[in-house]
C-alpha positions as a printed Julia matrix, in Angstrom:
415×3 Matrix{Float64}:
 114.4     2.82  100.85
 115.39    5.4   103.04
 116.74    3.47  105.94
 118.38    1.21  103.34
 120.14    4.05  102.91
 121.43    5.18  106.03
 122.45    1.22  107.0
 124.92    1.2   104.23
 126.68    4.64  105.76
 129.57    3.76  107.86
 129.7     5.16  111.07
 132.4     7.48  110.25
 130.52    9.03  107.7
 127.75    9.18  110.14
 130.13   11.1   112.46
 131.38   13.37  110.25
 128.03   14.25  108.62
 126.61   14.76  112.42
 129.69   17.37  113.1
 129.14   19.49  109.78
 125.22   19.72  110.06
 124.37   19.34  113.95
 125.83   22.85  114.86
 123.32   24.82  112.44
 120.6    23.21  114.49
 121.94   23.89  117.81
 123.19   27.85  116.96
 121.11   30.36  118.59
 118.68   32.57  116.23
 120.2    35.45  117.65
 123.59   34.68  116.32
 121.92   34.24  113.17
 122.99   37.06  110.78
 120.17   36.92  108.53
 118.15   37.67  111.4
 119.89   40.84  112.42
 120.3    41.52  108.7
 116.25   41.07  108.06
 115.29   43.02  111.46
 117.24   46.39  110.08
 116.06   46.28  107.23
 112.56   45.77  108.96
 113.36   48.91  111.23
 114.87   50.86  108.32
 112.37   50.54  106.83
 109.52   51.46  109.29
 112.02   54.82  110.74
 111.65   55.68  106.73
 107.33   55.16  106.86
 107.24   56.98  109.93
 109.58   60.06  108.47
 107.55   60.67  105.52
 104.22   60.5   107.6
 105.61   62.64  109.78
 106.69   65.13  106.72
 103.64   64.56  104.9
 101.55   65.43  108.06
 103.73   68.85  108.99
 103.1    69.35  105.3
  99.33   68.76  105.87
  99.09   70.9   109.23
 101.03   73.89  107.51
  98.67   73.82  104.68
  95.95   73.88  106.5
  97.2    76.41  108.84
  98.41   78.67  105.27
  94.96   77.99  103.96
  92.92   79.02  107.81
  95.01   82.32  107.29
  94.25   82.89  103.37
  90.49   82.31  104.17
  90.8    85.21  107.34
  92.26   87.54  104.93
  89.85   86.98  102.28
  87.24   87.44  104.57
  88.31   90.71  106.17
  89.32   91.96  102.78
  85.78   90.66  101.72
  84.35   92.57  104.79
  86.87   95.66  104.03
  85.3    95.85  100.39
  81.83   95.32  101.83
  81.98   98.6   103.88
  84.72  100.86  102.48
  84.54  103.07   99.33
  87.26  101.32   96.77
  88.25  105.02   95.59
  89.38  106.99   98.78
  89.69  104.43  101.27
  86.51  105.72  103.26
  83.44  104.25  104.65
  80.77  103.76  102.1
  77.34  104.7   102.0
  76.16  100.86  102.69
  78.13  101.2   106.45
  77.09  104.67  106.86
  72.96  102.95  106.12
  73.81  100.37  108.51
  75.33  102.33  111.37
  72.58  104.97  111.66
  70.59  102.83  114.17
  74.16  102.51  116.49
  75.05  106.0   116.04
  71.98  107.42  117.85
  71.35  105.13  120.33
  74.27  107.19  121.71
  74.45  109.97  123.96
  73.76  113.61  122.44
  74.97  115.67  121.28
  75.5   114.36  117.81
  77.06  116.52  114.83
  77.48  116.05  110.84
  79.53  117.75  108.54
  78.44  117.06  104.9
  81.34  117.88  102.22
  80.38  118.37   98.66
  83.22  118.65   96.08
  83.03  121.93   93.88
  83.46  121.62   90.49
  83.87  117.49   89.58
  82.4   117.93   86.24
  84.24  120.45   84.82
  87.76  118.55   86.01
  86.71  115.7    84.52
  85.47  117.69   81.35
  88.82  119.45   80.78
  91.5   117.47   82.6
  90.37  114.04   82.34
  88.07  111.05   84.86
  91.92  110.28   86.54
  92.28  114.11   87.01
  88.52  113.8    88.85
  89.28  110.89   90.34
  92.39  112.77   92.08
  90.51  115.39   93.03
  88.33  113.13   95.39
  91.07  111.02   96.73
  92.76  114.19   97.8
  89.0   115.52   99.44
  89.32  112.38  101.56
  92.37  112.74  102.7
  91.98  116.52  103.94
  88.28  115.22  105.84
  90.04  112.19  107.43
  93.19  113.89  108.52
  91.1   116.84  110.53
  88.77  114.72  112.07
  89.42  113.1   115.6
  89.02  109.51  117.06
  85.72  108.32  117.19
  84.59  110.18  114.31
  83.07  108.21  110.94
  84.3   109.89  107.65
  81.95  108.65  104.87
  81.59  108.45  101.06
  77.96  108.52  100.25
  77.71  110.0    96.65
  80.03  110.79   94.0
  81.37  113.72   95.16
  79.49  114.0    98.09
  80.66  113.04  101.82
  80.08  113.01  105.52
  81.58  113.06  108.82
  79.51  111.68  111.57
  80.96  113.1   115.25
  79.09  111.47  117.82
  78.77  112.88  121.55
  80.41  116.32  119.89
  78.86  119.7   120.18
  77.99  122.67  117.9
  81.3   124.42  118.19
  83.39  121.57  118.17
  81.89  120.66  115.06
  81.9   124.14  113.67
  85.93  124.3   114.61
  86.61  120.67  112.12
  84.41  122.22  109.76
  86.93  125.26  109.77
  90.28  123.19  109.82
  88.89  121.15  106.54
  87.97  124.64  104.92
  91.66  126.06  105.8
  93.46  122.65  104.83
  90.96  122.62  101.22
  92.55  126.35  100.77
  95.97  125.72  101.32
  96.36  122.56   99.59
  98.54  121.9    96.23
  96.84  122.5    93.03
  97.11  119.23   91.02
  95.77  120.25   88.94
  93.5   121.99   90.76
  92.75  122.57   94.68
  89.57  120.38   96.1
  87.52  123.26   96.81
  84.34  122.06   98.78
  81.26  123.59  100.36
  80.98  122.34  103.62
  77.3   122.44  105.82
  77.32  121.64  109.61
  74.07  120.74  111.94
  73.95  119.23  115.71
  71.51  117.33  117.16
  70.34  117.73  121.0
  66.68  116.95  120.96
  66.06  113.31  120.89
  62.69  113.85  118.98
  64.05  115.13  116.34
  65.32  112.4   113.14
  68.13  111.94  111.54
  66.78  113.03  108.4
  65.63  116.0   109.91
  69.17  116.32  110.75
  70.63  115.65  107.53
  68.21  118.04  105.83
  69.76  120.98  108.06
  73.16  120.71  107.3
  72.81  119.48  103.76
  70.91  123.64  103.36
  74.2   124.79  105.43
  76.19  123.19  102.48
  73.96  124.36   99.79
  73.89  128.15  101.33
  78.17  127.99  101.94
  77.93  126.52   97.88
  76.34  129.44   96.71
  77.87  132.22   99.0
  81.09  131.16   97.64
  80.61  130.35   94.06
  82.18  133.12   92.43
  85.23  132.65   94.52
  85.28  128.6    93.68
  85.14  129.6    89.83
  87.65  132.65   90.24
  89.96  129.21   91.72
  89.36  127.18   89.28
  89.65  129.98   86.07
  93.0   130.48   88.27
  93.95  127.05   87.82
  93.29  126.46   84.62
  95.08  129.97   82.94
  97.95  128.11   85.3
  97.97  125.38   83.68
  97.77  126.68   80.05
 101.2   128.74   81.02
 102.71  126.2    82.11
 102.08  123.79   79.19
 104.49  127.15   77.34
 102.1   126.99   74.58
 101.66  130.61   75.24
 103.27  133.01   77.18
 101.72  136.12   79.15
 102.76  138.58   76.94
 100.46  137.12   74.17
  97.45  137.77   75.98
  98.73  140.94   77.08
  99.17  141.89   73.15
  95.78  140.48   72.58
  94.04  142.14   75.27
  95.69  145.8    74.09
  95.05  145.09   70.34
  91.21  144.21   70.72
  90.51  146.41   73.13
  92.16  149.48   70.71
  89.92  147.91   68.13
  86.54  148.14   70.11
  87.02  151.33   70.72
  87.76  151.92   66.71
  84.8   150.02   66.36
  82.42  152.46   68.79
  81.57  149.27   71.19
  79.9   150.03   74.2
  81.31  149.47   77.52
  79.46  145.88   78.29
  80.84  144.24   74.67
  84.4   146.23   75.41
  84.4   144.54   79.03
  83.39  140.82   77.29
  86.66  141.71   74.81
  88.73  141.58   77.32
  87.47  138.79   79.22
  87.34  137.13   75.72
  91.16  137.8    75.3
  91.89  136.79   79.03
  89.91  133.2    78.51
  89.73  132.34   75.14
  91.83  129.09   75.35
  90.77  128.24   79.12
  89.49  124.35   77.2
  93.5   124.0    76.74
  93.85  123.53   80.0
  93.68  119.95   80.21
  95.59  119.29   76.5
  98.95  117.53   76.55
 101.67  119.67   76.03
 103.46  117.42   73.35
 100.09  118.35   70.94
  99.76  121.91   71.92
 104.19  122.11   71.38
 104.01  119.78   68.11
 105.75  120.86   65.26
 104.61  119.98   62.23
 101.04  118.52   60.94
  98.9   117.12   63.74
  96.99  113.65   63.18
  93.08  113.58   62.83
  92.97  112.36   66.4
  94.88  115.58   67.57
  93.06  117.98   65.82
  89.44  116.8    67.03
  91.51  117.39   70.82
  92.36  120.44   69.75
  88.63  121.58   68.07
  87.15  120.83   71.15
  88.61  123.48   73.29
  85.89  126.12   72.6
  83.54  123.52   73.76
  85.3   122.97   76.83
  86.03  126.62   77.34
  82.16  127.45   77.18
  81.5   124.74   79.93
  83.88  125.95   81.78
  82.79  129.38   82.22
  78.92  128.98   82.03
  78.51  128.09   86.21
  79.58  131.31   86.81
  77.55  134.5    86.56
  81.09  136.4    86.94
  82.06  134.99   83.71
  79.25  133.22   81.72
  78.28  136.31   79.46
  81.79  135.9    77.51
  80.47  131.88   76.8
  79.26  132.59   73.86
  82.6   134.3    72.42
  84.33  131.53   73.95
  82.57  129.2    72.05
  82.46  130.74   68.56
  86.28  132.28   68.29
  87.09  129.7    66.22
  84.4   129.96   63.86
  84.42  131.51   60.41
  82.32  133.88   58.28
  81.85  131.75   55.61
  80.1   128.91   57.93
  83.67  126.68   57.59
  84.99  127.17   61.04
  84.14  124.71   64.51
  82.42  124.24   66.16
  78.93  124.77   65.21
  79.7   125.56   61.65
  77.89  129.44   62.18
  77.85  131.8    59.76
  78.1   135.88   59.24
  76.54  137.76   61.91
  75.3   134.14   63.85
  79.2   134.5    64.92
  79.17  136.98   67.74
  80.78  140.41   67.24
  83.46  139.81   70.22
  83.89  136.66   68.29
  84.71  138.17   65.01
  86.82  141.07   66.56
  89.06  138.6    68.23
  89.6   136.24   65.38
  91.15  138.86   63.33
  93.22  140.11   66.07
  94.14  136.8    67.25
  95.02  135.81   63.45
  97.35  138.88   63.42
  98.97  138.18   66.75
  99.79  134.36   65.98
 100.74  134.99   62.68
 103.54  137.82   63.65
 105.14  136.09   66.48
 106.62  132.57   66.51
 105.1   129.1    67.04
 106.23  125.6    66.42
 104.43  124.69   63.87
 104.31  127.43   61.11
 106.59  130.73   59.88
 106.69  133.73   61.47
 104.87  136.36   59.33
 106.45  140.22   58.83
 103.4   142.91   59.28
 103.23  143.22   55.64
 102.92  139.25   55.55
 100.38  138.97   57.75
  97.77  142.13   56.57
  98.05  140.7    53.24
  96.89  137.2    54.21
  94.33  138.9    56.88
  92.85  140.81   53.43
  92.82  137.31   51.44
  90.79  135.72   54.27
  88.86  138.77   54.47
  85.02  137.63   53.34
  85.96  133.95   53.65
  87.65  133.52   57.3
  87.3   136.98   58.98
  84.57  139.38   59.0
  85.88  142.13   56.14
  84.37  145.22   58.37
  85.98  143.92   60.99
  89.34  143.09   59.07
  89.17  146.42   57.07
  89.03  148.15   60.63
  92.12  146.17   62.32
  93.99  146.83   59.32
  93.65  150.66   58.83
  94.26  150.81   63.12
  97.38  148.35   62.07
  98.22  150.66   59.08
  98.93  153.67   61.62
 101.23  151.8    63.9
């Protein structure tokens, strides 16, 4: 059928079909534009693969490399937290354990210095943990910016540290020990100064343990503790009548009045010289448990909320801690604690009752009373002398002691 076909085409159709179709079989595939037109594409397209592999894989390697350096930080912070105390930035007790074994393998001689901060508890008591917490930080930095290279400052207890000084003799050791005394004394007070007892010991027998070691300079510490306690408490009282100024709830002159007024009355009174001396310590440090109030309660004017006033009750309580460490002041405790308290068993903080309140106590209620109510203060009227013996006798029986009142008032009345 085919060739039927073809027969019956002339053979100028034959020629001119030949001349339209023959040259599309002869043209070179090279000269074919679909070709070029299919290889770009082709190459485009590969040049496009090969870009984003090349991205993704930079992507990959920087990754990686971000992730190599997250996991080396990590593990030295991980390895910085294992041996360092989180607080001051020392050594902990855990590298100071695991050190021991390194430390005297070396040479001798080998020295300690064991700190031990003085009065923590009562900071913390008065001023507050942060006020504690302070107090350490600042202990650390005095130790580790007066010891030299080579030498391990450690935390080991809560107030308690030590400075390991291999290959480092008695004096040498003795001569730190003074530059960390000297820096703890001339330090700010914030609010107080880190007053530590310091205890040194050197080793230079190799039979001898590091216990042993320990042991001796932990009694140097205890011994420098003691010798110095009345000093460390004389600080600290300092400090915290420092602190009560400068909060401007009162001023000097009002314990100067209250000193002069309660000692006139002891004498009214025919005290003997032990109770006249507690008086005046009683006047001096009756509202040492203020210390650590804020100023914005102490300075409020108007009624206080119940939150406040609990603050504010607690002060006797605080004031008693404060001064029962110290033999120099401990004996006026007691007045400290009960000068808010009231005859009729109605005051704070124990609730006591007639002659349970201690006579310093009573004497300087009533002259305290007297003093407050005749001078100004934020939160109440100022009171003319007439005012304020007339409310002292209305109270007398209920708040104050009436022997005690009767007396102020007829010493008053002559004035």
């Amino acid at each position: 059928m085919f060739t039927k076909g073809l027969a019956q085409i002339s053979q100028q159709e034959r020629k001119e079909i030949e001349q339209r179709w023959m040259p599309i079989q002869k043209k070179n595939l090279f000269e074919n534009r679909y070709f070029w037109f299919g290889l770009l594409t082709l190459l485009l397209g590969l040049s496009i693969i090969i870009i984003v592999i090349s991205i993704w894989n930079a992507s990959l390697k920087k990754a990686v490399k971000e992730k190599t350096k997250a996991l080396e930080v990590s593990t030295q912070e991980l390895l910085y937290k294992t041996y360092h105390d989180e607080l001051t930035g020392l050594y902990n007790r855990a590298y100071f354990s695991e050190i021991l074994e390194e430390i005297q393998s070396k040479p001798l001689p080998l020295s300690i210095i064991l700190a031990d901060l003085n009065c923590l508890k009562i900071t913390n008591d008065t001023f507050g943990h942060e006020a504690g917490d302070k107090l350490i930080i600042n202990m650390a930095k005095l130790i580790q910016s007066n010891i030299e290279e080579g030498h391990i400052a450690c935390r080991i207890g809560g107030d308690e540290m030590i400075v390991i000084m291999p290959e480092t003799d008695a004096r040498k050791s003795l001569d730190i020990l003074a530059k960390i005394k000297q820096a703890t004394i001339s330090s700010k007070e914030e609010p107080i100064r880190p007053l530590v007892a310091l205890g040194a010991a050197t080793k230079i027998n190799e039979d001898e343990s590091f216990s042993r070691l320990f042991k001796r300079a932990e009694e140097k510490m205890y011994e420098n503790k003691m010798d110095e306690s009345e000093y460390t408490y004389d600080k600290v009282i300092g400090s915290f009548k420092k602190a009560i100024l400068e909060n401007e709830y009162e001023s000097p002159e009002h314990y100067e009045r209250l000193k002069a007024l309660c000692l006139e009355l002891g004498y009214a009174m025919n005290l003997d010289k032990e109770d006249l001396d507690a008086l005046d310590l009683l006047s001096d440090l009756h509202d040492i448990g203020k210390a650590g109030l804020d100023k914005e309660i102490l300075l409020k004017e108007g009624p206080l909320t119940h939150d406040e006033w609990e603050k504010i009750k607690r002060h006797p309580e605080l004031g008693f801690k404060i001064v029962s460490s110290s033999v120099k002041f401990s004996h006026v405790g007691k007045g400290i604690l009960a000068h808010h308290e009231h005859w009729d068993g109605k005051g704070y903080p124990q609730g006591l009752k007639g002659e349970e309140i201690p006579l310093i106590a009573r004497i300087f209620a009533v002259v305290e009373a007297y003093d407050v109510m005749t001078h100004k203060r934020p939160y109440k009227k100022t009171f003319t002398k007439n005012e304020a013996v007339l409310e002292l006798k209305n109270c007398s029986g209920t708040q104050f002691d009436s022997r005690v009142a009767e007396a102020f008032i007829n010493m008053i009345d002559n004035y």
